[in-house]
Amino acid sequence: MAPDRRRAAADPERTPLTPRAVVEAALALADSEGLPAVTIRRLARELRVTPMALYWHFRTKDELLDGMVDRLHDEIDPAVPGAAPWPEQLRALLTSIVDVLRAHPAVAPLVSTRSTASASSLRTTETLLEILRRGGFSPAEATQVARHALSTLTHLVAEVAGPGLPEETAEQRETRRQARVFLGSLPPDRYPRLVEAAEPLSECEDPEGYFAFGLDLLLAGIEAMARRG
């Protein structure tokens, strides 16, 4: 019996090794343990294959990371309400991007730092630039806005540990309490704004409110630039 057939017979339930299967395993590993955990050797163990088997699909780790970014673009919904004003279209697309990034926060920073030429990546970029052109931005301006928007969204998501904040521990509550006491005890004549903001500065951020406010702030800035132009 050939070696490949012997392995298949010994492990009939193993997922067939395809580029998609490798990327899915890499995303799952990054979601659970963080991006540094994604190595060729670790993936090979997870998929129960030799490292050389992975190199048939991804010659380098850079190619694998690009594949992970492409997979995220696959999940972004580029459909926007056709008859809606451009700001509403932009909100719909950016909301879809945020939702996908929130599902994979460890991989989110790669979306703004790695350029890929997959169909889904091109589709996302084309839709974003088209919406911005409708808003009156020139090609050069639309490119700048798109780059800064993606960078802002990825950093927004990367600041949170996961799709939602984990339940706060007693130690974290005590740390917040100490921060609130410290800020409230500052000399009010020197730090009046810090003293009055002691509570909100030390409170536990609500994930939904955090993302909604961040998206509103980004969109408001883009619309203001469009009006100025």
Tab-separated table of C-alpha atoms in Angstrom:
chain	number	residue	atom	x	y	z
A	1	MET	CA	0.000	0.000	0.000
A	2	ALA	CA	1.297	3.522	-0.845
A	3	PRO	CA	2.394	5.729	2.121
A	4	ASP	CA	-0.414	8.289	1.598
A	5	ARG	CA	-3.030	5.563	1.546
A	6	ARG	CA	-1.601	3.997	4.698
A	7	ARG	CA	-1.869	7.352	6.496
A	8	ALA	CA	-5.437	7.846	5.282
A	9	ALA	CA	-6.390	4.357	6.394
A	10	ALA	CA	-4.828	4.938	9.810
A	11	ASP	CA	-6.665	8.250	10.224
A	12	PRO	CA	-9.848	8.151	8.103
A	13	GLU	CA	-11.426	11.141	9.906
A	14	ARG	CA	-8.572	13.553	9.193
A	15	THR	CA	-9.627	16.681	7.276
A	16	PRO	CA	-8.256	16.606	3.705
A	17	LEU	CA	-5.269	18.913	3.499
A	18	THR	CA	-6.233	21.826	1.270
A	19	PRO	CA	-5.201	25.506	1.327
A	20	ARG	CA	-8.617	26.310	2.804
A	21	ALA	CA	-8.189	23.728	5.570
A	22	VAL	CA	-4.740	25.077	6.439
A	23	VAL	CA	-6.020	28.664	6.599
A	24	GLU	CA	-9.023	27.668	8.707
A	25	ALA	CA	-6.730	25.879	11.150
A	26	ALA	CA	-4.437	28.916	11.284
A	27	LEU	CA	-7.370	31.236	12.006
A	28	ALA	CA	-8.685	28.939	14.729
A	29	LEU	CA	-5.249	28.820	16.326
A	30	ALA	CA	-4.859	32.609	16.164
A	31	ASP	CA	-8.353	33.119	17.607
A	32	SER	CA	-7.631	30.862	20.579
A	33	GLU	CA	-3.959	31.552	21.299
A	34	GLY	CA	-2.956	34.674	19.384
A	35	LEU	CA	-1.112	35.270	16.137
A	36	PRO	CA	2.390	34.364	17.481
A	37	ALA	CA	1.122	30.806	18.016
A	38	VAL	CA	0.628	30.387	14.272
A	39	THR	CA	3.765	28.628	13.069
A	40	ILE	CA	4.251	25.983	10.405
A	41	ARG	CA	5.328	23.401	12.972
A	42	ARG	CA	2.392	24.093	15.269
A	43	LEU	CA	-0.076	23.961	12.381
A	44	ALA	CA	1.426	20.688	11.222
A	45	ARG	CA	0.781	19.227	14.676
A	46	GLU	CA	-2.778	20.541	14.705
A	47	LEU	CA	-3.476	19.068	11.270
A	48	ARG	CA	-1.540	15.848	12.014
A	49	VAL	CA	0.757	16.185	9.034
A	50	THR	CA	4.443	16.887	8.514
A	51	PRO	CA	5.611	20.513	8.097
A	52	MET	CA	6.688	19.666	4.556
A	53	ALA	CA	3.075	18.810	3.703
A	54	LEU	CA	2.078	22.410	4.453
A	55	TYR	CA	4.782	23.805	2.190
A	56	TRP	CA	2.984	22.270	-0.781
A	57	HIS	CA	0.237	24.842	-0.188
A	58	PHE	CA	2.122	27.767	1.374
A	59	ARG	CA	5.810	28.109	0.566
A	60	THR	CA	6.419	30.649	3.340
A	61	LYS	CA	4.694	31.947	6.450
A	62	ASP	CA	4.112	35.224	4.616
A	63	GLU	CA	2.003	33.362	2.050
A	64	LEU	CA	0.041	31.771	4.893
A	65	LEU	CA	-0.598	35.162	6.522
A	66	ASP	CA	-1.802	36.504	3.170
A	67	GLY	CA	-4.133	33.540	2.946
A	68	MET	CA	-5.543	34.373	6.375
A	69	VAL	CA	-6.164	37.982	5.285
A	70	ASP	CA	-7.886	36.746	2.133
A	71	ARG	CA	-10.105	34.519	4.275
A	72	LEU	CA	-11.218	37.537	6.298
A	73	HIS	CA	-12.013	39.434	3.105
A	74	ASP	CA	-14.154	36.472	2.045
A	75	GLU	CA	-16.374	37.129	5.072
A	76	ILE	CA	-16.844	40.859	4.407
A	77	ASP	CA	-20.189	41.646	2.815
A	78	PRO	CA	-19.615	44.202	0.025
A	79	ALA	CA	-23.326	44.658	-0.654
A	80	VAL	CA	-24.435	48.189	0.182
A	81	PRO	CA	-27.895	49.783	-0.209
A	82	GLY	CA	-27.757	51.030	-3.793
A	83	ALA	CA	-30.200	53.922	-3.411
A	84	ALA	CA	-28.833	55.131	-0.083
A	85	PRO	CA	-26.659	58.252	0.303
A	86	TRP	CA	-22.936	57.507	0.229
A	87	PRO	CA	-22.438	57.962	4.008
A	88	GLU	CA	-24.982	55.205	4.652
A	89	GLN	CA	-23.259	52.974	2.121
A	90	LEU	CA	-19.931	53.648	3.797
A	91	ARG	CA	-21.369	52.846	7.223
A	92	ALA	CA	-22.764	49.540	5.929
A	93	LEU	CA	-19.424	48.466	4.472
A	94	LEU	CA	-17.327	49.579	7.455
A	95	THR	CA	-19.756	47.876	9.845
A	96	SER	CA	-19.324	44.619	7.931
A	97	ILE	CA	-15.552	45.003	8.119
A	98	VAL	CA	-15.689	45.650	11.872
A	99	ASP	CA	-17.909	42.597	12.434
A	100	VAL	CA	-15.419	40.368	10.598
A	101	LEU	CA	-12.433	41.848	12.415
A	102	ARG	CA	-14.136	41.407	15.775
A	103	ALA	CA	-14.554	37.712	15.034
A	104	HIS	CA	-10.779	37.431	14.487
A	105	PRO	CA	-9.151	40.185	16.596
A	106	ALA	CA	-5.711	38.576	16.655
A	107	VAL	CA	-5.562	38.629	12.856
A	108	ALA	CA	-7.214	42.053	12.464
A	109	PRO	CA	-3.961	44.096	12.313
A	110	LEU	CA	-2.873	42.149	9.228
A	111	VAL	CA	-5.765	43.538	7.185
A	112	SER	CA	-4.283	47.035	7.151
A	113	THR	CA	-0.648	45.975	6.791
A	114	ARG	CA	-0.766	43.265	4.109
A	115	SER	CA	-1.883	43.803	0.515
A	116	THR	CA	-3.314	40.820	-1.331
A	117	ALA	CA	-4.762	40.418	-4.813
A	118	SER	CA	-7.499	37.884	-4.140
A	119	ALA	CA	-10.912	38.433	-5.697
A	120	SER	CA	-12.496	39.167	-2.312
A	121	SER	CA	-9.769	41.642	-1.333
A	122	LEU	CA	-10.056	43.479	-4.644
A	123	ARG	CA	-13.847	43.523	-4.312
A	124	THR	CA	-13.698	45.086	-0.833
A	125	THR	CA	-11.227	47.756	-1.926
A	126	GLU	CA	-13.139	48.529	-5.129
A	127	THR	CA	-16.397	48.970	-3.204
A	128	LEU	CA	-14.753	51.213	-0.610
A	129	LEU	CA	-13.096	53.427	-3.230
A	130	GLU	CA	-16.309	53.642	-5.263
A	131	ILE	CA	-18.275	54.852	-2.243
A	132	LEU	CA	-15.651	57.465	-1.454
A	133	ARG	CA	-15.662	58.685	-5.051
A	134	ARG	CA	-19.414	59.188	-4.734
A	135	GLY	CA	-18.618	61.304	-1.690
A	136	GLY	CA	-16.561	63.628	-3.880
A	137	PHE	CA	-13.074	62.436	-2.996
A	138	SER	CA	-10.467	62.326	-5.747
A	139	PRO	CA	-8.707	58.986	-6.421
A	140	ALA	CA	-5.708	60.127	-4.359
A	141	GLU	CA	-7.928	61.351	-1.496
A	142	ALA	CA	-10.098	58.216	-1.586
A	143	THR	CA	-6.975	56.077	-1.340
A	144	GLN	CA	-5.764	57.995	1.704
A	145	VAL	CA	-9.163	57.836	3.384
A	146	ALA	CA	-9.459	54.104	2.690
A	147	ARG	CA	-6.022	53.386	4.127
A	148	HIS	CA	-6.622	55.410	7.270
A	149	ALA	CA	-10.095	53.920	7.707
A	150	LEU	CA	-8.783	50.343	7.595
A	151	SER	CA	-5.926	51.238	9.926
A	152	THR	CA	-8.335	52.869	12.373
A	153	LEU	CA	-10.727	49.917	12.346
A	154	THR	CA	-7.992	47.328	12.844
A	155	HIS	CA	-6.521	49.259	15.759
A	156	LEU	CA	-10.001	49.732	17.207
A	157	VAL	CA	-10.528	45.981	17.233
A	158	ALA	CA	-6.986	45.080	18.306
A	159	GLU	CA	-7.430	47.136	21.496
A	160	VAL	CA	-10.035	44.625	22.700
A	161	ALA	CA	-8.947	41.131	23.681
A	162	GLY	CA	-11.718	39.325	21.844
A	163	PRO	CA	-15.169	39.598	20.237
A	164	GLY	CA	-16.346	40.869	23.606
A	165	LEU	CA	-14.587	41.794	26.818
A	166	PRO	CA	-14.116	38.822	29.185
A	167	GLU	CA	-15.939	38.891	32.500
A	168	GLU	CA	-14.044	41.145	34.855
A	169	THR	CA	-12.048	39.499	37.637
A	170	ALA	CA	-11.834	40.704	41.232
A	171	GLU	CA	-8.252	41.811	40.574
A	172	GLN	CA	-9.327	43.883	37.575
A	173	ARG	CA	-12.132	45.496	39.567
A	174	GLU	CA	-9.664	46.426	42.292
A	175	THR	CA	-7.260	47.894	39.731
A	176	ARG	CA	-10.073	50.035	38.328
A	177	ARG	CA	-11.078	51.150	41.829
A	178	GLN	CA	-7.516	52.203	42.617
A	179	ALA	CA	-7.276	54.120	39.350
A	180	ARG	CA	-10.531	55.925	40.119
A	181	VAL	CA	-9.363	56.844	43.613
A	182	PHE	CA	-6.013	58.054	42.301
A	183	LEU	CA	-7.545	60.253	39.596
A	184	GLY	CA	-10.138	61.619	42.017
A	185	SER	CA	-7.445	62.557	44.513
A	186	LEU	CA	-5.415	64.682	42.096
A	187	PRO	CA	-5.204	68.419	42.886
A	188	PRO	CA	-8.327	69.845	41.225
A	189	ASP	CA	-6.678	73.190	40.609
A	190	ARG	CA	-4.005	71.527	38.427
A	191	TYR	CA	-5.994	68.645	36.917
A	192	PRO	CA	-9.667	69.666	36.931
A	193	ARG	CA	-10.576	67.647	33.834
A	194	LEU	CA	-8.890	64.464	35.064
A	195	VAL	CA	-10.671	64.760	38.403
A	196	GLU	CA	-14.109	65.228	36.834
A	197	ALA	CA	-13.456	62.327	34.443
A	198	ALA	CA	-12.143	59.949	37.123
A	199	GLU	CA	-15.199	57.700	36.821
A	200	PRO	CA	-15.402	57.307	33.023
A	201	LEU	CA	-11.612	57.056	32.660
A	202	SER	CA	-11.509	54.098	35.033
A	203	GLU	CA	-14.740	52.330	34.136
A	204	CYS	CA	-14.943	49.044	32.246
A	205	GLU	CA	-15.684	49.794	28.590
A	206	ASP	CA	-18.862	48.335	27.119
A	207	PRO	CA	-17.781	46.519	23.915
A	208	GLU	CA	-20.830	47.451	21.866
A	209	GLY	CA	-20.696	51.078	22.910
A	210	TYR	CA	-16.946	51.156	22.330
A	211	PHE	CA	-17.204	49.942	18.723
A	212	ALA	CA	-20.282	52.006	17.926
A	213	PHE	CA	-18.648	55.207	19.176
A	214	GLY	CA	-15.397	54.463	17.346
A	215	LEU	CA	-17.237	53.866	14.083
A	216	ASP	CA	-19.335	57.016	14.525
A	217	LEU	CA	-16.187	59.050	15.164
A	218	LEU	CA	-14.484	57.714	12.037
A	219	LEU	CA	-17.517	58.299	9.821
A	220	ALA	CA	-18.039	61.803	11.175
A	221	GLY	CA	-14.470	62.675	10.296
A	222	ILE	CA	-14.790	61.332	6.746
A	223	GLU	CA	-18.055	63.198	6.171
A	224	ALA	CA	-16.531	66.413	7.534
A	225	MET	CA	-13.634	66.082	5.098
A	226	ALA	CA	-16.063	65.537	2.229
A	227	ARG	CA	-17.994	68.698	3.139
A	228	ARG	CA	-14.769	70.685	3.418
A	229	GLY	CA	-13.681	69.487	-0.007
